[in-house]
Amino acid sequence: MTTTTVTTTTPTAARVVDAVKVYGSGDTSVRALDGVSVDFPVGRFTAIMGPSGSGKSTLMHCAAGLDTLTSGTAHIGDTELSSLDDRRLTLLRRDRVGFVFQSFNLVPTLTVAENITLPLDLAGGKGDPEWVDALIDVVGLRDRLHHRPSELSGGQQQRVAVARAFAGQPDVVFADEPTGNLDSRSGGEVLGLLGRTVRQTARTVVMVTHDPVAAAHADEVVFLADGRLVDRMESPTADKVLDRMKAFEVPS
Ligand SMILES: Nc1ncnc2c1ncn2[C@@H]1O[C@H](COP(=O)(O)OP(=O)(O)OP(=O)(O)O)[C@@H](O)[C@H]1O
Ligand SMILES: [Mg+2]
């Protein structure tokens, strides 16, 4: 069964519509997403910002098909995720979505080169060798290809994770606090890399962060508070984002 393609003027790499996520039930239930609708356009680097507990990771996990919504819909391209059975969802995550996590999540026994092509190997193919080769230069790891992750700095490890996320030319790469474990210089390199990859290859990145400096690398910032989308900002700067965030702070 295939879904019909609907032509829209602005193609969307990923979106959620009326997304509600409730964890648990009864007195202890938490409404982590409270009716969020947001789209992530193709070729754009979007940052999701908001205070701790505002639902950023939940939104990312549900948009990426790592978790399911309580109500509402999540879409990758034109595919509505709840219409997929487990097998198709696994294939979609493997073939159309890339992930970068705070903790790098590299396989320690594999070399840099093997880590980068791991998703392609799991898919039983070689992908596009020219794309992978170009990616190695974009992330600046050509002279480290035969090293193990333990022989790399944190920033270098995260650059491997970024290359791995893009290796299969996914529709969208989701990154949850990708610079959370890095010092500001390595973090800046990884953010610059994400931005360059989006702009040079017209790929789509959605990044969760609570750091205004990190958010300023994005084309647009969407702000969450208490599980709701409260604002969007085009062409963000760290100062503008910081000012917007201050408005959320609860006086203690
Ligand atoms: N698996 C879970 N079970 C129960 N509650 C959860 C679960 N995951 C998240 N929550 C709750 O949902 C709300 C949103 O959590 P989420 O992790 O999405 O926030 P966040 O914006 O990513 O926060 P942070 O900046 O601290 O990472 C929080 O109140 C959190 O405690
Ligand atoms: Mg989080």
mmCIF file of C-alpha atoms and ligand atoms in Angstrom:
data_model
loop_
_atom_site.group_PDB
_atom_site.id
_atom_site.type_symbol
_atom_site.label_atom_id
_atom_site.label_comp_id
_atom_site.label_asym_id
_atom_site.label_seq_id
_atom_site.Cartn_x
_atom_site.Cartn_y
_atom_site.Cartn_z
ATOM 1 C CA MET A 1 0.000 0.000 0.000
ATOM 2 C CA THR A 2 1.394 3.402 -0.929
ATOM 3 C CA THR A 3 0.235 6.799 0.238
ATOM 4 C CA THR A 4 -0.807 9.350 -2.342
ATOM 5 C CA THR A 5 1.580 12.236 -2.855
ATOM 6 C CA VAL A 6 0.027 15.600 -2.124
ATOM 7 C CA THR A 7 1.743 18.482 -3.907
ATOM 8 C CA THR A 8 2.347 21.461 -1.658
ATOM 9 C CA THR A 9 4.193 24.683 -2.411
ATOM 10 C CA THR A 10 6.676 24.305 0.457
ATOM 11 C CA PRO A 11 7.791 20.700 0.743
ATOM 12 C CA THR A 12 7.958 19.503 4.307
ATOM 13 C CA ALA A 13 10.578 17.022 5.465
ATOM 14 C CA ALA A 14 8.772 16.325 8.735
ATOM 15 C CA ARG A 15 5.774 17.699 10.611
ATOM 16 C CA VAL A 16 3.449 17.022 13.502
ATOM 17 C CA VAL A 17 -0.199 18.077 13.606
ATOM 18 C CA ASP A 18 -2.112 18.607 16.888
ATOM 19 C CA ALA A 19 0.486 16.486 18.661
ATOM 20 C CA VAL A 20 -0.436 15.413 22.175
ATOM 21 C CA LYS A 21 1.789 13.153 24.268
ATOM 22 C CA VAL A 22 0.735 12.017 27.706
ATOM 23 C CA TYR A 23 3.106 9.881 29.752
ATOM 24 C CA GLY A 24 1.571 7.626 32.399
ATOM 25 C CA SER A 25 -2.028 7.776 33.553
ATOM 26 C CA GLY A 26 -4.182 9.074 36.381
ATOM 27 C CA ASP A 27 -2.734 11.402 39.006
ATOM 28 C CA THR A 28 0.838 10.856 37.905
ATOM 29 C CA SER A 29 0.272 11.496 34.198
ATOM 30 C CA VAL A 30 2.365 14.153 32.462
ATOM 31 C CA ARG A 31 1.142 16.024 29.381
ATOM 32 C CA ALA A 32 4.522 16.469 27.689
ATOM 33 C CA LEU A 33 3.018 17.746 24.414
ATOM 34 C CA ASP A 34 -0.216 19.685 24.587
ATOM 35 C CA GLY A 35 -1.377 20.203 20.996
ATOM 36 C CA VAL A 36 1.727 21.091 18.997
ATOM 37 C CA SER A 37 1.550 21.659 15.233
ATOM 38 C CA VAL A 38 4.829 22.434 13.522
ATOM 39 C CA ASP A 39 6.441 21.694 10.174
ATOM 40 C CA PHE A 40 10.094 21.360 9.301
ATOM 41 C CA PRO A 41 10.598 22.526 5.688
ATOM 42 C CA VAL A 42 12.987 20.741 3.333
ATOM 43 C CA GLY A 43 16.460 22.275 3.202
ATOM 44 C CA ARG A 44 16.131 24.098 6.490
ATOM 45 C CA PHE A 45 18.009 23.885 9.789
ATOM 46 C CA THR A 46 15.449 24.294 12.574
ATOM 47 C CA ALA A 47 16.258 24.482 16.279
ATOM 48 C CA ILE A 48 13.728 23.505 18.952
ATOM 49 C CA MET A 49 14.253 25.508 22.128
ATOM 50 C CA GLY A 50 12.537 25.739 25.467
ATOM 51 C CA PRO A 51 13.110 25.288 29.178
ATOM 52 C CA SER A 52 13.948 21.909 30.699
ATOM 53 C CA GLY A 53 10.835 19.732 30.680
ATOM 54 C CA SER A 54 9.060 21.792 27.997
ATOM 55 C CA GLY A 55 8.753 18.757 25.709
ATOM 56 C CA LYS A 56 11.641 19.251 23.259
ATOM 57 C CA SER A 57 12.962 15.688 23.322
ATOM 58 C CA THR A 58 9.431 14.287 23.332
ATOM 59 C CA LEU A 59 8.586 16.319 20.223
ATOM 60 C CA MET A 60 11.738 15.152 18.487
ATOM 61 C CA HIS A 61 11.210 11.489 19.409
ATOM 62 C CA CYS A 62 7.586 11.527 18.229
ATOM 63 C CA ALA A 63 8.394 13.441 15.016
ATOM 64 C CA ALA A 64 11.166 10.943 14.239
ATOM 65 C CA GLY A 65 9.099 7.823 14.894
ATOM 66 C CA LEU A 66 11.107 6.804 17.976
ATOM 67 C CA ASP A 67 7.974 7.200 20.118
ATOM 68 C CA THR A 68 4.243 7.410 19.391
ATOM 69 C CA LEU A 69 1.816 10.261 20.012
ATOM 70 C CA THR A 70 -1.183 9.932 22.308
ATOM 71 C CA SER A 71 -3.199 11.847 19.698
ATOM 72 C CA GLY A 72 -2.466 13.884 16.590
ATOM 73 C CA THR A 73 -0.257 12.822 13.700
ATOM 74 C CA ALA A 74 3.434 12.788 12.816
ATOM 75 C CA HIS A 75 4.651 12.728 9.222
ATOM 76 C CA ILE A 76 7.984 12.160 7.497
ATOM 77 C CA GLY A 77 7.495 13.624 4.036
ATOM 78 C CA ASP A 78 4.057 12.404 3.009
ATOM 79 C CA THR A 79 4.147 9.325 5.202
ATOM 80 C CA GLU A 80 1.940 9.397 8.297
ATOM 81 C CA LEU A 81 3.838 7.387 10.886
ATOM 82 C CA SER A 82 0.893 5.748 12.677
ATOM 83 C CA SER A 83 -0.144 4.200 9.341
ATOM 84 C CA LEU A 84 3.028 2.074 9.389
ATOM 85 C CA ASP A 85 3.398 -1.321 11.045
ATOM 86 C CA ASP A 86 6.531 -1.959 13.130
ATOM 87 C CA ARG A 87 8.516 -3.329 10.218
ATOM 88 C CA ARG A 88 7.765 -0.400 7.929
ATOM 89 C CA LEU A 89 8.455 2.062 10.722
ATOM 90 C CA THR A 90 11.843 0.449 11.328
ATOM 91 C CA LEU A 91 12.623 0.680 7.610
ATOM 92 C CA LEU A 92 11.538 4.310 7.489
ATOM 93 C CA ARG A 93 13.775 5.190 10.450
ATOM 94 C CA ARG A 94 16.650 3.360 8.824
ATOM 95 C CA ASP A 95 16.260 4.705 5.295
ATOM 96 C CA ARG A 96 14.760 8.185 5.661
ATOM 97 C CA VAL A 97 15.811 9.531 9.054
ATOM 98 C CA GLY A 98 19.231 10.210 10.585
ATOM 99 C CA PHE A 99 19.967 10.731 14.281
ATOM 100 C CA VAL A 100 22.638 12.516 16.289
ATOM 101 C CA PHE A 101 22.561 12.147 20.071
ATOM 102 C CA GLN A 102 24.313 13.991 22.881
ATOM 103 C CA SER A 103 26.307 10.860 23.740
ATOM 104 C CA PHE A 104 27.682 10.232 20.188
ATOM 105 C CA ASN A 105 26.551 6.530 20.259
ATOM 106 C CA LEU A 106 29.400 5.270 18.077
ATOM 107 C CA VAL A 107 30.320 1.585 17.979
ATOM 108 C CA PRO A 108 33.669 1.386 19.830
ATOM 109 C CA THR A 109 34.965 -1.688 18.007
ATOM 110 C CA LEU A 110 34.462 -0.191 14.538
ATOM 111 C CA THR A 111 36.713 2.315 12.792
ATOM 112 C CA VAL A 112 35.584 5.807 11.875
ATOM 113 C CA ALA A 113 34.953 4.692 8.280
ATOM 114 C CA GLU A 114 32.956 1.671 9.439
ATOM 115 C CA ASN A 115 30.904 3.767 11.861
ATOM 116 C CA ILE A 116 30.030 6.244 9.103
ATOM 117 C CA THR A 117 28.806 3.554 6.717
ATOM 118 C CA LEU A 118 27.150 1.400 9.400
ATOM 119 C CA PRO A 119 23.570 2.451 8.498
ATOM 120 C CA LEU A 120 24.298 1.666 4.836
ATOM 121 C CA ASP A 121 25.782 -1.715 5.726
ATOM 122 C CA LEU A 122 22.759 -2.535 7.893
ATOM 123 C CA ALA A 123 20.538 -1.627 4.957
ATOM 124 C CA GLY A 124 22.524 -4.108 2.860
ATOM 125 C CA GLY A 125 23.807 -1.554 0.391
ATOM 126 C CA LYS A 126 26.665 0.799 -0.305
ATOM 127 C CA GLY A 127 24.553 3.937 -0.603
ATOM 128 C CA ASP A 128 26.074 6.519 -2.902
ATOM 129 C CA PRO A 129 29.880 6.163 -2.540
ATOM 130 C CA GLU A 130 30.481 9.667 -3.963
ATOM 131 C CA TRP A 131 28.146 11.178 -1.396
ATOM 132 C CA VAL A 132 29.859 9.331 1.459
ATOM 133 C CA ASP A 133 33.266 10.342 0.137
ATOM 134 C CA ALA A 134 32.251 14.008 -0.073
ATOM 135 C CA LEU A 135 30.773 13.771 3.423
ATOM 136 C CA ILE A 136 34.118 12.626 4.840
ATOM 137 C CA ASP A 137 35.636 15.897 3.623
ATOM 138 C CA VAL A 138 32.704 17.976 4.873
ATOM 139 C CA VAL A 139 33.252 16.597 8.393
ATOM 140 C CA GLY A 140 37.046 16.810 8.028
ATOM 141 C CA LEU A 141 37.837 13.229 9.049
ATOM 142 C CA ARG A 142 39.769 11.926 6.068
ATOM 143 C CA ASP A 143 42.964 11.495 8.116
ATOM 144 C CA ARG A 144 41.096 9.664 10.912
ATOM 145 C CA LEU A 145 39.198 7.062 8.905
ATOM 146 C CA HIS A 146 41.036 4.054 10.353
ATOM 147 C CA HIS A 147 41.003 5.227 13.970
ATOM 148 C CA ARG A 148 38.632 3.882 16.653
ATOM 149 C CA PRO A 149 36.262 6.276 18.411
ATOM 150 C CA SER A 150 38.307 6.037 21.651
ATOM 151 C CA GLU A 151 41.251 7.556 19.770
ATOM 152 C CA LEU A 152 39.256 10.680 18.883
ATOM 153 C CA SER A 153 38.313 13.826 20.785
ATOM 154 C CA GLY A 154 34.671 14.357 21.708
ATOM 155 C CA GLY A 155 34.232 16.871 18.912
ATOM 156 C CA GLN A 156 35.723 14.471 16.377
ATOM 157 C CA GLN A 157 33.473 11.663 17.637
ATOM 158 C CA GLN A 158 30.433 13.863 17.173
ATOM 159 C CA ARG A 159 31.581 14.735 13.647
ATOM 160 C CA VAL A 160 31.643 10.980 12.929
ATOM 161 C CA ALA A 161 28.092 10.766 14.282
ATOM 162 C CA VAL A 162 27.037 13.652 12.014
ATOM 163 C CA ALA A 163 28.576 11.936 8.970
ATOM 164 C CA ARG A 164 26.846 8.673 9.942
ATOM 165 C CA ALA A 165 23.505 10.475 10.273
ATOM 166 C CA PHE A 166 23.797 11.892 6.746
ATOM 167 C CA ALA A 167 25.404 8.816 5.105
ATOM 168 C CA GLY A 168 22.165 7.379 3.742
ATOM 169 C CA GLN A 169 20.985 10.773 2.408
ATOM 170 C CA PRO A 170 18.010 10.827 4.781
ATOM 171 C CA ASP A 171 15.043 13.165 4.329
ATOM 172 C CA VAL A 172 15.727 14.620 7.756
ATOM 173 C CA VAL A 173 18.374 14.435 10.478
ATOM 174 C CA PHE A 174 17.224 14.856 14.083
ATOM 175 C CA ALA A 175 19.781 15.943 16.679
ATOM 176 C CA ASP A 176 19.031 16.042 20.427
ATOM 177 C CA GLU A 177 21.480 18.349 22.252
ATOM 178 C CA PRO A 178 24.316 17.351 19.869
ATOM 179 C CA THR A 179 26.756 19.719 21.573
ATOM 180 C CA GLY A 180 25.683 18.924 25.147
ATOM 181 C CA ASN A 181 28.861 16.936 25.862
ATOM 182 C CA LEU A 182 31.276 19.218 24.014
ATOM 183 C CA ASP A 183 33.309 22.273 24.982
ATOM 184 C CA SER A 184 32.299 25.469 23.225
ATOM 185 C CA ARG A 185 34.959 25.263 20.520
ATOM 186 C CA SER A 186 34.178 21.643 19.485
ATOM 187 C CA GLY A 187 30.494 22.402 19.875
ATOM 188 C CA GLY A 188 30.852 25.359 17.541
ATOM 189 C CA GLU A 189 32.579 23.131 14.979
ATOM 190 C CA VAL A 190 29.796 20.557 15.087
ATOM 191 C CA LEU A 191 27.122 23.267 14.769
ATOM 192 C CA GLY A 192 28.966 24.902 11.872
ATOM 193 C CA LEU A 193 29.146 21.470 10.279
ATOM 194 C CA LEU A 194 25.407 20.875 10.651
ATOM 195 C CA GLY A 195 24.698 24.299 9.120
ATOM 196 C CA ARG A 196 27.121 23.747 6.229
ATOM 197 C CA THR A 197 25.697 20.313 5.476
ATOM 198 C CA VAL A 198 22.177 21.747 5.313
ATOM 199 C CA ARG A 199 23.218 24.621 3.058
ATOM 200 C CA GLN A 200 25.624 22.744 0.776
ATOM 201 C CA THR A 201 23.476 19.658 0.306
ATOM 202 C CA ALA A 202 19.916 20.996 0.786
ATOM 203 C CA ARG A 203 19.373 18.497 3.604
ATOM 204 C CA THR A 204 17.042 19.101 6.547
ATOM 205 C CA VAL A 205 18.110 19.217 10.187
ATOM 206 C CA VAL A 206 15.949 19.497 13.305
ATOM 207 C CA MET A 207 18.018 20.129 16.431
ATOM 208 C CA VAL A 208 16.915 20.209 20.054
ATOM 209 C CA THR A 209 18.964 22.523 22.243
ATOM 210 C CA HIS A 210 18.666 24.715 25.298
ATOM 211 C CA ASP A 211 21.714 26.776 24.291
ATOM 212 C CA PRO A 212 20.979 30.140 22.573
ATOM 213 C CA VAL A 213 24.425 30.107 20.944
ATOM 214 C CA ALA A 214 23.671 26.702 19.417
ATOM 215 C CA ALA A 215 20.211 27.822 18.296
ATOM 216 C CA ALA A 216 21.755 30.834 16.529
ATOM 217 C CA HIS A 217 23.349 28.432 14.002
ATOM 218 C CA ALA A 218 19.869 27.446 12.785
ATOM 219 C CA ASP A 219 17.780 29.142 10.083
ATOM 220 C CA GLU A 220 14.774 29.237 12.375
ATOM 221 C CA VAL A 221 14.033 28.585 16.043
ATOM 222 C CA VAL A 222 10.746 27.210 17.347
ATOM 223 C CA PHE A 223 10.073 27.749 21.044
ATOM 224 C CA LEU A 224 8.265 25.296 23.297
ATOM 225 C CA ALA A 225 6.954 26.017 26.770
ATOM 226 C CA ASP A 226 4.867 23.583 28.821
ATOM 227 C CA GLY A 227 4.329 21.312 25.847
ATOM 228 C CA ARG A 228 3.059 24.072 23.575
ATOM 229 C CA LEU A 229 4.587 25.883 20.617
ATOM 230 C CA VAL A 230 4.765 29.494 21.778
ATOM 231 C CA ASP A 231 6.884 31.275 19.155
ATOM 232 C CA ARG A 232 9.014 30.977 16.024
ATOM 233 C CA MET A 233 12.007 33.129 15.090
ATOM 234 C CA GLU A 234 13.660 33.424 11.662
ATOM 235 C CA SER A 235 17.375 34.289 11.346
ATOM 236 C CA PRO A 236 18.053 33.950 15.060
ATOM 237 C CA THR A 237 20.975 35.503 16.908
ATOM 238 C CA ALA A 238 22.123 34.283 20.321
ATOM 239 C CA ASP A 239 21.063 37.600 21.910
ATOM 240 C CA LYS A 240 17.574 37.549 20.401
ATOM 241 C CA VAL A 241 17.083 33.914 21.437
ATOM 242 C CA LEU A 242 18.335 34.632 24.950
ATOM 243 C CA ASP A 243 15.908 37.550 25.277
ATOM 244 C CA ARG A 244 13.039 35.358 24.134
ATOM 245 C CA MET A 245 14.038 32.607 26.589
ATOM 246 C CA LYS A 246 14.136 35.028 29.518
ATOM 247 C CA ALA A 247 10.417 35.588 29.025
ATOM 248 C CA PHE A 248 9.832 31.896 29.895
ATOM 249 C CA GLU A 249 11.765 31.956 33.132
ATOM 250 C CA VAL A 250 9.626 31.307 36.150
ATOM 251 C CA PRO A 251 10.645 33.616 39.020
ATOM 252 C CA SER A 252 11.824 31.531 41.968
HETATM 253 N N1 LIG B 1 9.334 8.385 29.628
HETATM 254 C C1 LIG B 1 8.740 9.316 30.362
HETATM 255 N N2 LIG B 1 7.860 8.991 31.324
HETATM 256 C C2 LIG B 1 7.216 9.944 32.044
HETATM 257 N N3 LIG B 1 7.398 11.263 31.887
HETATM 258 C C3 LIG B 1 8.274 11.653 30.943
HETATM 259 C C4 LIG B 1 8.990 10.722 30.128
HETATM 260 N N4 LIG B 1 9.783 11.403 29.277
HETATM 261 C C5 LIG B 1 9.579 12.719 29.541
HETATM 262 N N5 LIG B 1 8.671 12.864 30.529
HETATM 263 C C6 LIG B 1 8.174 14.138 31.057
HETATM 264 O O1 LIG B 1 7.647 14.891 29.971
HETATM 265 C C7 LIG B 1 8.004 16.267 30.091
HETATM 266 C C8 LIG B 1 8.799 16.696 28.857
HETATM 267 O O2 LIG B 1 10.033 15.992 28.848
HETATM 268 P P1 LIG B 1 11.129 16.171 27.702
HETATM 269 O O3 LIG B 1 12.196 15.173 27.967
HETATM 270 O O4 LIG B 1 10.463 16.141 26.379
HETATM 271 O O5 LIG B 1 11.640 17.670 27.998
HETATM 272 P P2 LIG B 1 12.862 18.478 27.389
HETATM 273 O O6 LIG B 1 12.302 19.783 26.928
HETATM 274 O O7 LIG B 1 13.591 17.650 26.399
HETATM 275 O O8 LIG B 1 13.763 18.748 28.679
HETATM 276 P P3 LIG B 1 15.382 18.830 28.852
HETATM 277 O O9 LIG B 1 15.781 20.188 28.348
HETATM 278 O O10 LIG B 1 15.579 18.721 30.332
HETATM 279 O O11 LIG B 1 16.003 17.711 28.075
HETATM 280 C C9 LIG B 1 8.775 16.399 31.399
HETATM 281 O O12 LIG B 1 7.879 16.797 32.398
HETATM 282 C C10 LIG B 1 9.271 14.987 31.644
HETATM 283 O O13 LIG B 1 9.432 14.747 33.020
HETATM 284 MG MG MG B 2 15.523 16.822 26.340
#
